[in-house]
């Protein structure tokens, strides 16, 4: 049996990951390729508990190293319990954020650098990388304005714009380094135009026919 495809969605807050996850799920379904949907941090009971600890204001001032390790602890559980079994069973996995978020937020935003993250990535994931990562890209003020309309900011969302500029730039830099598996979509435009770009990306990366 052939393995399922692993597709991840990335970008700063409010760029439309949740909105477009639904669109990708429908496209996959129309192509006869149903998927499971999941998210990070989260996706398992332990991962969701870690997510709560990571995002609630109670842990204001958490050290950047603790934040990084908790992201990977949640990821290890998610990989072992959900992602790897699904891919091995031939099921596609559509995941809202994955390791590119760690490069962007902890590597870029928190300035921990890329090396520690690459070491953890190799340890926790072995050679598993997403088949396709769609980075939804928009200027920080557009993303924040869209997200702000929806809910109060959590511990990470409370960071200042220069933090999110570093996050955004790291996503773009990572996409330049790995064009074979990371595609950037301009998410600043009307939803219909964003979805046209996503459709083209899924075709180009042979996720759909
Ligand atoms: N994090 C980390 O630091 N390190 C890691 O390794 C991982 C995560 C995995 C949780 O993220 C936090 O964890 C996140 C990074 C950190 N913190 N931050 N920032 P999350 O994914 O759960 O939450 P989020 O980033 O805050 O996502 P979000 O706010 O839910 O945004 P979104 O899903 O990208 O956007 P949306 O809900 O689909 O859209 C927002 C609104 O805009 C909504 O009203 C839409 O209708 C509207 N929208 C969407 N597209 C458009 C267009 N094109 N035009 C106009 N309006 C639009």
mmCIF file of C-alpha atoms and ligand atoms in Angstrom, residues 11-20 39-41 51 55 67 71 75 96-98 101-102 105-106 146-147 150 154 156-157 164 187-191 194, ligand 1:
data_model
loop_
_atom_site.group_PDB
_atom_site.id
_atom_site.type_symbol
_atom_site.label_atom_id
_atom_site.label_comp_id
_atom_site.label_asym_id
_atom_site.label_seq_id
_atom_site.Cartn_x
_atom_site.Cartn_y
_atom_site.Cartn_z
ATOM 1 C CA UNK A 11 1.833 31.262 8.423
ATOM 2 C CA UNK A 12 1.487 33.964 11.040
ATOM 3 C CA UNK A 13 -1.778 34.280 12.959
ATOM 4 C CA UNK A 14 -4.898 35.267 11.046
ATOM 5 C CA UNK A 15 -3.596 34.487 7.543
ATOM 6 C CA UNK A 16 -6.353 31.923 6.964
ATOM 7 C CA UNK A 17 -4.939 28.520 7.945
ATOM 8 C CA UNK A 18 -8.188 27.313 9.483
ATOM 9 C CA UNK A 19 -10.304 28.734 6.642
ATOM 10 C CA UNK A 20 -8.155 27.150 3.938
ATOM 11 C CA UNK A 39 -3.139 20.537 14.464
ATOM 12 C CA UNK A 40 -0.022 21.511 16.391
ATOM 13 C CA UNK A 41 0.623 22.006 19.129
ATOM 14 C CA UNK A 51 -0.995 23.394 23.995
ATOM 15 C CA UNK A 55 -0.783 29.376 25.174
ATOM 16 C CA UNK A 67 8.770 26.520 24.876
ATOM 17 C CA UNK A 71 6.549 22.004 21.092
ATOM 18 C CA UNK A 75 5.074 16.704 18.268
ATOM 19 C CA UNK A 96 -2.474 23.006 10.860
ATOM 20 C CA UNK A 97 1.179 23.925 11.672
ATOM 21 C CA UNK A 98 4.147 21.587 12.134
ATOM 22 C CA UNK A 101 6.271 26.828 12.802
ATOM 23 C CA UNK A 102 9.039 25.927 15.239
ATOM 24 C CA UNK A 105 8.468 31.135 15.999
ATOM 25 C CA UNK A 106 11.185 29.658 18.206
ATOM 26 C CA UNK A 146 -8.069 39.496 10.804
ATOM 27 C CA UNK A 147 -7.194 37.473 13.930
ATOM 28 C CA UNK A 150 -12.026 36.765 16.086
ATOM 29 C CA UNK A 154 -3.139 34.205 23.728
ATOM 30 C CA UNK A 156 2.201 34.017 21.952
ATOM 31 C CA UNK A 157 -0.222 36.224 20.002
ATOM 32 C CA UNK A 164 5.927 38.476 13.963
ATOM 33 C CA UNK A 187 -2.733 35.345 1.518
ATOM 34 C CA UNK A 188 -3.211 39.128 1.600
ATOM 35 C CA UNK A 189 -5.701 39.055 -1.278
ATOM 36 C CA UNK A 190 -9.407 38.089 -1.520
ATOM 37 C CA UNK A 191 -10.168 34.554 -0.299
ATOM 38 C CA UNK A 194 -5.963 32.757 -2.241
HETATM 39 N N1 LIG B 1 3.447 27.679 17.627
HETATM 40 C C1 LIG B 1 4.802 27.854 17.880
HETATM 41 O O1 LIG B 1 5.213 28.891 18.418
HETATM 42 N N2 LIG B 1 5.665 26.863 17.536
HETATM 43 C C2 LIG B 1 5.266 25.694 16.975
HETATM 44 O O2 LIG B 1 6.084 24.814 16.704
HETATM 45 C C3 LIG B 1 3.855 25.538 16.704
HETATM 46 C C4 LIG B 1 2.989 26.542 17.054
HETATM 47 C C5 LIG B 1 3.370 24.274 16.077
HETATM 48 C C6 LIG B 1 -1.016 28.308 18.000
HETATM 49 O O3 LIG B 1 -1.331 28.484 16.677
HETATM 50 C C7 LIG B 1 0.225 29.084 18.384
HETATM 51 O O4 LIG B 1 1.323 28.179 18.536
HETATM 52 C C8 LIG B 1 0.654 30.073 17.344
HETATM 53 C C9 LIG B 1 2.058 29.653 16.935
HETATM 54 C C10 LIG B 1 2.511 28.763 18.032
HETATM 55 N N3 LIG B 1 0.680 31.351 17.976
HETATM 56 N N4 LIG B 1 0.636 32.425 17.359
HETATM 57 N N5 LIG B 1 0.580 33.390 16.838
HETATM 58 P P1 LIG B 1 -2.765 28.324 16.021
HETATM 59 O O5 LIG B 1 -2.476 27.780 14.687
HETATM 60 O O6 LIG B 1 -3.717 27.583 16.828
HETATM 61 O O7 LIG B 1 -3.363 29.787 16.033
HETATM 62 P P2 LIG B 1 -3.071 31.006 15.157
HETATM 63 O O8 LIG B 1 -1.823 31.130 14.459
HETATM 64 O O9 LIG B 1 -3.299 32.046 16.168
HETATM 65 O O10 LIG B 1 -4.077 30.863 13.973
HETATM 66 P P3 LIG B 1 -5.402 31.605 13.845
HETATM 67 O O11 LIG B 1 -5.390 32.897 14.588
HETATM 68 O O12 LIG B 1 -6.451 30.605 14.192
HETATM 69 O O13 LIG B 1 -5.429 32.074 12.365
HETATM 70 P P4 LIG B 1 -5.685 31.307 11.011
HETATM 71 O O14 LIG B 1 -6.226 29.940 11.270
HETATM 72 O O15 LIG B 1 -4.497 31.432 10.182
HETATM 73 O O16 LIG B 1 -6.826 32.215 10.355
HETATM 74 P P5 LIG B 1 -8.393 31.938 10.141
HETATM 75 O O17 LIG B 1 -9.047 31.672 11.493
HETATM 76 O O18 LIG B 1 -8.619 30.993 9.058
HETATM 77 O O19 LIG B 1 -8.802 33.387 9.609
HETATM 78 C C11 LIG B 1 -8.822 34.504 10.455
HETATM 79 C C12 LIG B 1 -9.979 35.462 10.001
HETATM 80 O O20 LIG B 1 -9.652 36.009 8.722
HETATM 81 C C13 LIG B 1 -11.334 34.750 9.836
HETATM 82 O O21 LIG B 1 -12.332 35.623 10.256
HETATM 83 C C14 LIG B 1 -11.426 34.494 8.318
HETATM 84 O O22 LIG B 1 -12.745 34.482 7.872
HETATM 85 C C15 LIG B 1 -10.678 35.710 7.784
HETATM 86 N N6 LIG B 1 -9.996 35.472 6.479
HETATM 87 C C16 LIG B 1 -9.295 34.379 6.100
HETATM 88 N N7 LIG B 1 -8.791 34.551 4.856
HETATM 89 C C17 LIG B 1 -9.177 35.782 4.439
HETATM 90 C C18 LIG B 1 -8.957 36.535 3.231
HETATM 91 N N8 LIG B 1 -8.231 36.064 2.212
HETATM 92 N N9 LIG B 1 -9.494 37.769 3.175
HETATM 93 C C19 LIG B 1 -10.211 38.280 4.212
HETATM 94 N N10 LIG B 1 -10.461 37.618 5.370
HETATM 95 C C20 LIG B 1 -9.942 36.376 5.490
#
